PDB file of N, CA and C in Angstrom:
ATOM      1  N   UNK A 680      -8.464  -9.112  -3.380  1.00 60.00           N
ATOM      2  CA  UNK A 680      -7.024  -8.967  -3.363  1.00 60.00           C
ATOM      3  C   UNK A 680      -6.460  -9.930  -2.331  1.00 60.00           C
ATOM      4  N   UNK A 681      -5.133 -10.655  -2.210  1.00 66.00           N
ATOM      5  CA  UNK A 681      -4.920 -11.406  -2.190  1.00 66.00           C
ATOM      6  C   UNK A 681      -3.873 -10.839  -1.088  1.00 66.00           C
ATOM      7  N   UNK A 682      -2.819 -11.582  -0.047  1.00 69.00           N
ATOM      8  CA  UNK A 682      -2.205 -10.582   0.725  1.00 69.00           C
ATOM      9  C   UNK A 682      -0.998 -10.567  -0.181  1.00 69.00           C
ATOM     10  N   UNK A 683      -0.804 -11.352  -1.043  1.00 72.00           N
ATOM     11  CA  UNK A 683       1.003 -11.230  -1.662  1.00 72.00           C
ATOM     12  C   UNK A 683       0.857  -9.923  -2.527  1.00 72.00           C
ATOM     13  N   UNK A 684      -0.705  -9.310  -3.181  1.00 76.00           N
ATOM     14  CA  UNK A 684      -0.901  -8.385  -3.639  1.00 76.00           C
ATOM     15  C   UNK A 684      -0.564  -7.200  -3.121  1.00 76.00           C
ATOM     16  N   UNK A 685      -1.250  -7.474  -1.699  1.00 79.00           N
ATOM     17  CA  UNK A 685      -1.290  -6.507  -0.552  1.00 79.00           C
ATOM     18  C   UNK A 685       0.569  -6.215  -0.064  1.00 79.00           C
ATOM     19  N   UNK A 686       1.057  -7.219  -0.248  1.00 79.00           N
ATOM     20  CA  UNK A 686       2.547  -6.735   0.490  1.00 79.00           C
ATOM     21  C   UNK A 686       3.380  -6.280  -0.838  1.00 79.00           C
ATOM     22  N   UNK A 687       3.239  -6.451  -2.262  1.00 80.00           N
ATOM     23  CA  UNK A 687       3.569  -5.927  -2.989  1.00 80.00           C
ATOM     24  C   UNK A 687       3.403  -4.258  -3.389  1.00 80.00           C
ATOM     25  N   UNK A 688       2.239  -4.238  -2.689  1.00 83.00           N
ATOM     26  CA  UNK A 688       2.009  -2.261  -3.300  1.00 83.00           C
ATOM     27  C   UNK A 688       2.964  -2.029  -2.147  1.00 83.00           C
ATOM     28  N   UNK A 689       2.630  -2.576  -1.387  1.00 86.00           N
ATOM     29  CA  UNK A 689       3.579  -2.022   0.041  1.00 86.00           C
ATOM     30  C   UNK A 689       5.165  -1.577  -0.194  1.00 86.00           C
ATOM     31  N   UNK A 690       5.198  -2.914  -0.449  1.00 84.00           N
ATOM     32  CA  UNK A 690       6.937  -2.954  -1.068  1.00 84.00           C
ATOM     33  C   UNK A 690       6.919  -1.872  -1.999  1.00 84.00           C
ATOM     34  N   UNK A 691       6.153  -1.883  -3.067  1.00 83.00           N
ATOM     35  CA  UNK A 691       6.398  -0.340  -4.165  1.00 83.00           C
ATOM     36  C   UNK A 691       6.723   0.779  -3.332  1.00 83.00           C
ATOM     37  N   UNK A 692       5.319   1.417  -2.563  1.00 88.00           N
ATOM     38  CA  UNK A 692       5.059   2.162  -1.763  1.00 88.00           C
ATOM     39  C   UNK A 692       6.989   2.808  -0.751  1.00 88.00           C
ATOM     40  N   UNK A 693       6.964   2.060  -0.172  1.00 89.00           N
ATOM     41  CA  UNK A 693       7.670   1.748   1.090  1.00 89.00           C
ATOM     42  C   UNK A 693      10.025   2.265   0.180  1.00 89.00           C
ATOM     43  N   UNK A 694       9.631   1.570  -1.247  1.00 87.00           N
ATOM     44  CA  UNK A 694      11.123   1.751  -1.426  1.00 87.00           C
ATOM     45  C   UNK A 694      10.913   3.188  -1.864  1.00 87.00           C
ATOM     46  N   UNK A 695       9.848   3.716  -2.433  1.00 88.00           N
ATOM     47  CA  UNK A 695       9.796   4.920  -3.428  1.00 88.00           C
ATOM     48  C   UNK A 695       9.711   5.996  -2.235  1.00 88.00           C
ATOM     49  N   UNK A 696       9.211   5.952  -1.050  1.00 88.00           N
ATOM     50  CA  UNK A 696       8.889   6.605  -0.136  1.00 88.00           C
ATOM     51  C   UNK A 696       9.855   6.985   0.770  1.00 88.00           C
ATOM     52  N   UNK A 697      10.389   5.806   0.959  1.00 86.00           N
ATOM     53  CA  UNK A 697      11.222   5.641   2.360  1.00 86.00           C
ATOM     54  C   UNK A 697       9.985   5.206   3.594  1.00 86.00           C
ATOM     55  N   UNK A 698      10.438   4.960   4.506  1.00 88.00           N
ATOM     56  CA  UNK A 698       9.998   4.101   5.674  1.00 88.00           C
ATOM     57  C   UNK A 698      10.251   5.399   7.044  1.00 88.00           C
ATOM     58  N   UNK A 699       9.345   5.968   7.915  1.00 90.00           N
ATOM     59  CA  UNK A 699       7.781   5.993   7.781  1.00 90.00           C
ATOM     60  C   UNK A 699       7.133   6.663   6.341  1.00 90.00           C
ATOM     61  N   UNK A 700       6.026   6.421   6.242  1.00 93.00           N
ATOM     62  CA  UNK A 700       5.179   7.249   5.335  1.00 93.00           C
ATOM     63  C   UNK A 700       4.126   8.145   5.606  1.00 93.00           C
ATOM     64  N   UNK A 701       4.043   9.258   5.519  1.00 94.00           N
ATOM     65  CA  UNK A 701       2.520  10.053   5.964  1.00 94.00           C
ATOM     66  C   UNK A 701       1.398   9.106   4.940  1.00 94.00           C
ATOM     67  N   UNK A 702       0.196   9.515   5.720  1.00 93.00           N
ATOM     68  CA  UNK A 702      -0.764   8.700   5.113  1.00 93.00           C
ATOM     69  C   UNK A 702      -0.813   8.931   3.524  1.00 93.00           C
ATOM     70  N   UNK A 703      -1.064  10.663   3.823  1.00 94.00           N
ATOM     71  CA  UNK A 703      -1.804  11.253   3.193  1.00 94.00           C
ATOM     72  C   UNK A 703      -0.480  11.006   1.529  1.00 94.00           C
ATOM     73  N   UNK A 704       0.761  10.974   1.754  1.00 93.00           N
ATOM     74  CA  UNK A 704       1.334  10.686   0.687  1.00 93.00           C
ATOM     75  C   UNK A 704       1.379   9.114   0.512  1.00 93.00           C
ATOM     76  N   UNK A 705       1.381   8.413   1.178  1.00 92.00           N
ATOM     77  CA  UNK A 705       0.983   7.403   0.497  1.00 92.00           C
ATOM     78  C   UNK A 705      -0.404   6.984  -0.395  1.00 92.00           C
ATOM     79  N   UNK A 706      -1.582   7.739   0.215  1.00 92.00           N
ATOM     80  CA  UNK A 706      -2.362   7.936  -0.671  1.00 92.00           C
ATOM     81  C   UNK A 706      -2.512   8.058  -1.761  1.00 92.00           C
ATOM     82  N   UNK A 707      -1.770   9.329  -2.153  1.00 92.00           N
ATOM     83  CA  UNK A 707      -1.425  10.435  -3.213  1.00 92.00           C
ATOM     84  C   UNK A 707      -0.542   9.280  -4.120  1.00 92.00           C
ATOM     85  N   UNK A 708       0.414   8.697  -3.473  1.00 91.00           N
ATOM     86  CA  UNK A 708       1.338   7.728  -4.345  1.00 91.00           C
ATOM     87  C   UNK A 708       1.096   7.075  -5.093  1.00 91.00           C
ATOM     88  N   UNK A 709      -0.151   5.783  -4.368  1.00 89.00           N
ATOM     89  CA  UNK A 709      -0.812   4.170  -4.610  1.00 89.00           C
ATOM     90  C   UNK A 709      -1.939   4.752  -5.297  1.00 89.00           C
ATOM     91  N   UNK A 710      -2.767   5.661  -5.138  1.00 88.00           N
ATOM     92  CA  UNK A 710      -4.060   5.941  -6.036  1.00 88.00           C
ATOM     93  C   UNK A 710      -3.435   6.925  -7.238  1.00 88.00           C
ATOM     94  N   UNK A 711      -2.853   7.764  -7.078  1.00 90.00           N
ATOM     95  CA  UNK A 711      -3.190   9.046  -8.082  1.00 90.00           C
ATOM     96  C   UNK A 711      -1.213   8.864  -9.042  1.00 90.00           C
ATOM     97  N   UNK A 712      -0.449   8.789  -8.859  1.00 87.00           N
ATOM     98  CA  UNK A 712       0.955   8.455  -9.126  1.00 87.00           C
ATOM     99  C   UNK A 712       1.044   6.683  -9.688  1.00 87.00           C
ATOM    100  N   UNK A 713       0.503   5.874  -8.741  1.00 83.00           N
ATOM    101  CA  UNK A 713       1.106   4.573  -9.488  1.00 83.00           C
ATOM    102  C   UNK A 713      -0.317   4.078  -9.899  1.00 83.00           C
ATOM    103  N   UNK A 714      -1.724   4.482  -9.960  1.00 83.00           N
ATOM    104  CA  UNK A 714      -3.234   4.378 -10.574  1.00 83.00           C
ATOM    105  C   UNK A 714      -3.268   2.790  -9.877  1.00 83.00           C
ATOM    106  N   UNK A 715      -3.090   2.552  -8.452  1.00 81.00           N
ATOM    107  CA  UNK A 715      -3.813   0.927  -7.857  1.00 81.00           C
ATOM    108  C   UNK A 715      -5.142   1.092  -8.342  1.00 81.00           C
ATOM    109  N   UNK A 716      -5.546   2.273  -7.419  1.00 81.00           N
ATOM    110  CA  UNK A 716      -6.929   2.610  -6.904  1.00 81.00           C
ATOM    111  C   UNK A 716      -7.878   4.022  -6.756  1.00 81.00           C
ATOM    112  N   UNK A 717      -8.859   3.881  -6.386  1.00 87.00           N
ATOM    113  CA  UNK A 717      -9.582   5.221  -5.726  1.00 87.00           C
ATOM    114  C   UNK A 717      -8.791   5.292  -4.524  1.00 87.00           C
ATOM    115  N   UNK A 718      -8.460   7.003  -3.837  1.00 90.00           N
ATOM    116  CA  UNK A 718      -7.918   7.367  -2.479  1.00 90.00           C
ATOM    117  C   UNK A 718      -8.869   6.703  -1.596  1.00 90.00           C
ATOM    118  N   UNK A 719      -9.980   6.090  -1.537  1.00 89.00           N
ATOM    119  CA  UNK A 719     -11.081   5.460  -0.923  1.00 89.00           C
ATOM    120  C   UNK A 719     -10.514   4.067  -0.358  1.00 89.00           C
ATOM    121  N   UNK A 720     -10.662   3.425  -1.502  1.00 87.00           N
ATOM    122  CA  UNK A 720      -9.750   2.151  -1.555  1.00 87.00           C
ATOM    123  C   UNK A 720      -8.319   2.021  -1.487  1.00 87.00           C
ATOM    124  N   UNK A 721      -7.814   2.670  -1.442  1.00 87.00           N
ATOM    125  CA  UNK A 721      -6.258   3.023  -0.818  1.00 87.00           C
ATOM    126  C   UNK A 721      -6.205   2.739   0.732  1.00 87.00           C
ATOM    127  N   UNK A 722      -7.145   3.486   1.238  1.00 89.00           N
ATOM    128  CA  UNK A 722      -7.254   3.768   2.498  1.00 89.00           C
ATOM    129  C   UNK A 722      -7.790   2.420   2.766  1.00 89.00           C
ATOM    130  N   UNK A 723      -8.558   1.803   2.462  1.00 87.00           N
ATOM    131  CA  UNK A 723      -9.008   0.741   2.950  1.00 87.00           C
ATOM    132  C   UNK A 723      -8.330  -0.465   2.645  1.00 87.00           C
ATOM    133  N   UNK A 724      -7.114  -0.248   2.197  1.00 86.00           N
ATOM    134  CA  UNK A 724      -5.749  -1.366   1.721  1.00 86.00           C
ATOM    135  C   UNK A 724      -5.136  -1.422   2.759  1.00 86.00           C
ATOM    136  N   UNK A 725      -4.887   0.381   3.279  1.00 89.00           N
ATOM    137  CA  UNK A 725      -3.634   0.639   4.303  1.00 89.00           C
ATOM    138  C   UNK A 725      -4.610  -0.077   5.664  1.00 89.00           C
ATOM    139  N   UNK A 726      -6.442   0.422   5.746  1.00 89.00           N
ATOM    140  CA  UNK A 726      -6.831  -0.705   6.903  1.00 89.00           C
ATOM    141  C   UNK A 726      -6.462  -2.128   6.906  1.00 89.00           C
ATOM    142  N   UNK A 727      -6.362  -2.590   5.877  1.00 86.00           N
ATOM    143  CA  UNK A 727      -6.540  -4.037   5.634  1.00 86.00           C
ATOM    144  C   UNK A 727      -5.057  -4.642   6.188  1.00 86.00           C
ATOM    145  N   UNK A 728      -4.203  -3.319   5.476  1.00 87.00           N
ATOM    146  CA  UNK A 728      -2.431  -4.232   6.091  1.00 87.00           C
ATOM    147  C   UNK A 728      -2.267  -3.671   7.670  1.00 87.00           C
ATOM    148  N   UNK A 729      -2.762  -2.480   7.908  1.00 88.00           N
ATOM    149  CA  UNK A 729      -2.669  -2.441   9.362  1.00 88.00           C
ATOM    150  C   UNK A 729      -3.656  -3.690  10.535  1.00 88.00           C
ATOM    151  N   UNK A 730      -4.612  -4.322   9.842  1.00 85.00           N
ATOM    152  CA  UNK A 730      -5.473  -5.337  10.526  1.00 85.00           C
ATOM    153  C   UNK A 730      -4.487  -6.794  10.786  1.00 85.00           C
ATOM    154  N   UNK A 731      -3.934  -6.690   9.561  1.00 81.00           N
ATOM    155  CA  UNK A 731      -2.776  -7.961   8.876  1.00 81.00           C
ATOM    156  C   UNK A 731      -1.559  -7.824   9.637  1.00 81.00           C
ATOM    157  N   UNK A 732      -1.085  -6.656  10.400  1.00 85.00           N
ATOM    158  CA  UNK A 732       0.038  -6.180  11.210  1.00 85.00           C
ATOM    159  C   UNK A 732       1.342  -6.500   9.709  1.00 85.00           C
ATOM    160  N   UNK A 733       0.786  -6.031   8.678  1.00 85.00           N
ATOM    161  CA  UNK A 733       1.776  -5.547   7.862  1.00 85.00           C
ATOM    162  C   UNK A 733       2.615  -4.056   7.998  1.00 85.00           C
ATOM    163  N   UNK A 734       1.731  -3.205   8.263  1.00 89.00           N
ATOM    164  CA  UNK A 734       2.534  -1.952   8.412  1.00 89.00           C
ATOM    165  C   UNK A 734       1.634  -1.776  10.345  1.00 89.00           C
ATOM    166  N   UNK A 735       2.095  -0.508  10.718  1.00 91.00           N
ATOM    167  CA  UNK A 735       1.858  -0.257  12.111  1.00 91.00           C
ATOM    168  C   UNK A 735       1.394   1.569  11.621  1.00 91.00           C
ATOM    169  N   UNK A 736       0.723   2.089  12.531  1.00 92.00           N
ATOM    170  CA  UNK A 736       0.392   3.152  12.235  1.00 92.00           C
ATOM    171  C   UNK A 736       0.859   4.040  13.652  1.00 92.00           C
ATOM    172  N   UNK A 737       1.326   5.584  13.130  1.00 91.00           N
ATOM    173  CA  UNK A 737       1.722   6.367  14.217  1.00 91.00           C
ATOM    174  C   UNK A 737       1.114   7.690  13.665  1.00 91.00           C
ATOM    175  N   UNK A 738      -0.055   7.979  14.940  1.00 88.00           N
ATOM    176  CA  UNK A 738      -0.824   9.159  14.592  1.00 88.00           C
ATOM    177  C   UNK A 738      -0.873   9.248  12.828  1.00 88.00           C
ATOM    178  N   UNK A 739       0.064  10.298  11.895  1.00 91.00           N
ATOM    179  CA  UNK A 739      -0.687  10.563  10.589  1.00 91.00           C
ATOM    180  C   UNK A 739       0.354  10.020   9.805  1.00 91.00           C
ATOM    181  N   UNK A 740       1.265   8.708  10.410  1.00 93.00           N
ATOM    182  CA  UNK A 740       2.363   8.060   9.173  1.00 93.00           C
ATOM    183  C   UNK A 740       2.371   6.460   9.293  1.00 93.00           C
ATOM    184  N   UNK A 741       2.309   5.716   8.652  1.00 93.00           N
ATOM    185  CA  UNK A 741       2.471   4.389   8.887  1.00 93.00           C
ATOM    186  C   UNK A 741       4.154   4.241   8.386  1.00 93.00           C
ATOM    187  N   UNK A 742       4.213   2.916   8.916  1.00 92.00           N
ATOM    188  CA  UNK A 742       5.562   1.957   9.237  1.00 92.00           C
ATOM    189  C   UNK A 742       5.684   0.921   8.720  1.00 92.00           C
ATOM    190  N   UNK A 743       6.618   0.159   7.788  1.00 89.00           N
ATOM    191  CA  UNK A 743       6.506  -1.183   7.216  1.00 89.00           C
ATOM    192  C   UNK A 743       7.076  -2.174   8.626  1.00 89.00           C
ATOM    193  N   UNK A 744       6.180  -3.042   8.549  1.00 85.00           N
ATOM    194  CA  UNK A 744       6.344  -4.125   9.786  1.00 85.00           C
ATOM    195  C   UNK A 744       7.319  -5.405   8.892  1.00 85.00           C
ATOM    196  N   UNK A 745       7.602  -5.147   8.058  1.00 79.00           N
ATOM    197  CA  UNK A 745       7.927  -6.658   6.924  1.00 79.00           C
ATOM    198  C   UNK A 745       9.663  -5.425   6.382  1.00 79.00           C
ATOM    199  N   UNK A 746      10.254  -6.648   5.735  1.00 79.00           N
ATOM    200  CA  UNK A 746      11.352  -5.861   5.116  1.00 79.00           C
ATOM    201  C   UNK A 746      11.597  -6.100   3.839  1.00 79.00           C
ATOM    202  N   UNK A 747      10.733  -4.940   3.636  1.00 75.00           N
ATOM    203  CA  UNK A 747      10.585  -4.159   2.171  1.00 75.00           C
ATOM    204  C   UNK A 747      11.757  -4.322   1.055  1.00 75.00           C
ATOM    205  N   UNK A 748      12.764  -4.085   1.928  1.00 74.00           N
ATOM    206  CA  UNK A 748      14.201  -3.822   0.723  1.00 74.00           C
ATOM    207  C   UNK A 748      14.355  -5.190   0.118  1.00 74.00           C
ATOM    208  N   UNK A 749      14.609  -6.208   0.528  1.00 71.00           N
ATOM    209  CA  UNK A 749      14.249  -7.570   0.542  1.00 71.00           C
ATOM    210  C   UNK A 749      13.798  -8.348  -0.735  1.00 71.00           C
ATOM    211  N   UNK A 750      12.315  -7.782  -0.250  1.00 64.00           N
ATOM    212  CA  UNK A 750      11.490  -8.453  -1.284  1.00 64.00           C
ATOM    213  C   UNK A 750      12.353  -8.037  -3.026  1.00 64.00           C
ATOM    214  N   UNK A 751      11.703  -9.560  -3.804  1.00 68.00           N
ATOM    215  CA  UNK A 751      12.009  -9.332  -5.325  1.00 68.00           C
ATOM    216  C   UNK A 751      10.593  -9.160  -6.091  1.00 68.00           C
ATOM    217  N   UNK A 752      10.814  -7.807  -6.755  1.00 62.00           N
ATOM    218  CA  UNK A 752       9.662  -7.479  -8.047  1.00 62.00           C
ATOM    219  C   UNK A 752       9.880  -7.608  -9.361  1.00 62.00           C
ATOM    220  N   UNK A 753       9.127  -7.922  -9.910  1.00 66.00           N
ATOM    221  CA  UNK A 753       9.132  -8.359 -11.282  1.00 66.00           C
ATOM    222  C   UNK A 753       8.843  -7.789 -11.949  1.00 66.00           C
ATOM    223  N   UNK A 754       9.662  -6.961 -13.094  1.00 61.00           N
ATOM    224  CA  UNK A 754       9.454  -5.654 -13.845  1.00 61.00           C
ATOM    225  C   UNK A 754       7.826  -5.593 -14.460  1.00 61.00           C
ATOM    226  N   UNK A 755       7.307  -6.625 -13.758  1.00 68.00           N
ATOM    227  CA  UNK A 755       5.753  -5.999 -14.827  1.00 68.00           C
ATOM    228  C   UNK A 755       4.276  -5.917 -13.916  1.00 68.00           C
ATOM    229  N   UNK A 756       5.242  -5.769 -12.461  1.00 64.00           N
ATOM    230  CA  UNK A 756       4.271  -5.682 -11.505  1.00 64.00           C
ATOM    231  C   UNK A 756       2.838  -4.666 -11.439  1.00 64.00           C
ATOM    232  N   UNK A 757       3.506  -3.254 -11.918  1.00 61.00           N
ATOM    233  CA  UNK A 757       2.464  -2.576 -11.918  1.00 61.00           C
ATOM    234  C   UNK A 757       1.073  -2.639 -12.858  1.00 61.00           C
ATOM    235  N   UNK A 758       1.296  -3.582 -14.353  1.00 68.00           N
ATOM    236  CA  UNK A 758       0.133  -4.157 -14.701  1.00 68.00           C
ATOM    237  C   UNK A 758      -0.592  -5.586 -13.990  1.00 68.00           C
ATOM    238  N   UNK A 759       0.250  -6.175 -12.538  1.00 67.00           N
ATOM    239  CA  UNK A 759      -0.361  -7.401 -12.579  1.00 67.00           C
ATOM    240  C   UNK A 759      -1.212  -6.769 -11.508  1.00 67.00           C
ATOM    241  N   UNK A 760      -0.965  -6.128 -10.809  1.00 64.00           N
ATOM    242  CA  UNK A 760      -1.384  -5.427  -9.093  1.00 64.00           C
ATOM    243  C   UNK A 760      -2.749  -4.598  -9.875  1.00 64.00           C
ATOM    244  N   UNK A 761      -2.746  -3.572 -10.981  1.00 63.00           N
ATOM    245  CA  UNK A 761      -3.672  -2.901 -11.350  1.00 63.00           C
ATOM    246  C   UNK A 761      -4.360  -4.089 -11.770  1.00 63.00           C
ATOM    247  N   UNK A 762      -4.765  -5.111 -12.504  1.00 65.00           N
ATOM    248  CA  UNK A 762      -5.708  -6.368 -12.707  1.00 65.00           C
ATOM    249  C   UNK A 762      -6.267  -6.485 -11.404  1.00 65.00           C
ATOM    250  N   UNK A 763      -5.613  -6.658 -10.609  1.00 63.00           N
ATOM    251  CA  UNK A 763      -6.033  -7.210  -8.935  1.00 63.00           C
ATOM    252  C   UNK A 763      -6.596  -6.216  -8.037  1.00 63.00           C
ATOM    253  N   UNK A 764      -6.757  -5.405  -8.300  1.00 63.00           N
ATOM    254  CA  UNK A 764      -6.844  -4.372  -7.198  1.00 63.00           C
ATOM    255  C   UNK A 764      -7.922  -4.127  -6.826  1.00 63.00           C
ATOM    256  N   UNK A 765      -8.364  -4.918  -5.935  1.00 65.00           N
ATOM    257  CA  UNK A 765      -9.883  -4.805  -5.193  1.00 65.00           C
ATOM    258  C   UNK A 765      -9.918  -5.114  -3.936  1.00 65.00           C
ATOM    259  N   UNK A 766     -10.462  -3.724  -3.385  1.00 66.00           N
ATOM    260  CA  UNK A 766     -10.552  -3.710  -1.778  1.00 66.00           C
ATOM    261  C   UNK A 766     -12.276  -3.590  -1.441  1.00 66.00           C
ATOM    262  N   UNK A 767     -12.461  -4.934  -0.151  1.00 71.00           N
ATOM    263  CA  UNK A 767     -13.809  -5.002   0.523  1.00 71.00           C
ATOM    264  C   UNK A 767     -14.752  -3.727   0.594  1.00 71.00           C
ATOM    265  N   UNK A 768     -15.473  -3.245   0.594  1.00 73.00           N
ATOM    266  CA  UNK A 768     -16.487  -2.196   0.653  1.00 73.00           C
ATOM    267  C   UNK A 768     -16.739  -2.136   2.467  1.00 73.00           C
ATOM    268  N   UNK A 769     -16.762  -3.052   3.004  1.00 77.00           N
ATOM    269  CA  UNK A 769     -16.867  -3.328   4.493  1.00 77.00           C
ATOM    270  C   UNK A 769     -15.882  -2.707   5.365  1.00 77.00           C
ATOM    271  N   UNK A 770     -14.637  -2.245   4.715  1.00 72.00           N
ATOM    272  CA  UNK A 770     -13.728  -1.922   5.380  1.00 72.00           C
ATOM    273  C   UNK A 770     -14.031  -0.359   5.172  1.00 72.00           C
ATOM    274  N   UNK A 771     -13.412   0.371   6.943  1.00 76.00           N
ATOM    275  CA  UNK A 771     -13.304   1.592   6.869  1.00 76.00           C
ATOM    276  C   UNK A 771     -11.835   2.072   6.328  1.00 76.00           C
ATOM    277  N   UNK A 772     -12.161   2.954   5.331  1.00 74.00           N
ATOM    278  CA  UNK A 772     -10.748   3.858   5.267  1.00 74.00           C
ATOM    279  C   UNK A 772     -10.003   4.142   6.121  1.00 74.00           C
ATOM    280  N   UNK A 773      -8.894   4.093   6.324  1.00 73.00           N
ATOM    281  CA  UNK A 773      -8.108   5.050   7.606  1.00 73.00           C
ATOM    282  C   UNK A 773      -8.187   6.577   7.595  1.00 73.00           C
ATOM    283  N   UNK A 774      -8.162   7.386   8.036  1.00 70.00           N
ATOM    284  CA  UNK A 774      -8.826   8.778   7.824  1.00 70.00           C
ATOM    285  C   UNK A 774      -7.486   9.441   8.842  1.00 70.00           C
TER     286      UNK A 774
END
């Protein structure tokens, strides 16, 4: 996965949510509601953008570091992001 991939679930994530997010519903959102991923690999997305200082984390909610409202999506995002959606095995989940 690619990071424009990576700031795109975000952006999904982040307008549908509102800004902070508990983990645990963003989880629930990006894996099981919009089908990115396994809750496994979810978690290891949200490591990957917190490593990237895309989002910031506070105890059990993360924060978009980028401005979400902003960005432009392209009505057919959620089949291009599900093609792409592969997170490192090396990375720990956030827990």
């Amino acid at each position: 996965m690619n990071g424009r991939n990576l700031l795109l679930i975000l952006i999904h994530l982040f307008r549908k949510k509102g800004n902070p997010v508990r983990v645990e519903d963003a989880v629930e959102f990006i894996s099981f509601r919009c089908r990115y991923g396994s809750p496994s690999q979810v978690r290891r997305l949200l490591t990957m953008a917190i490593s990237n200082e895309m989002i910031s984390r506070n105890e059990d909610s993360v924060k978009a570091e980028f401005l979400f409202d902003r960005q432009i999506l392209s009505p057919n995002i959620v089949e291009i992001l599900k093609d792409k959606m592969i997170v490192s095995k090396d990375l720990e989940p956030i827990n």
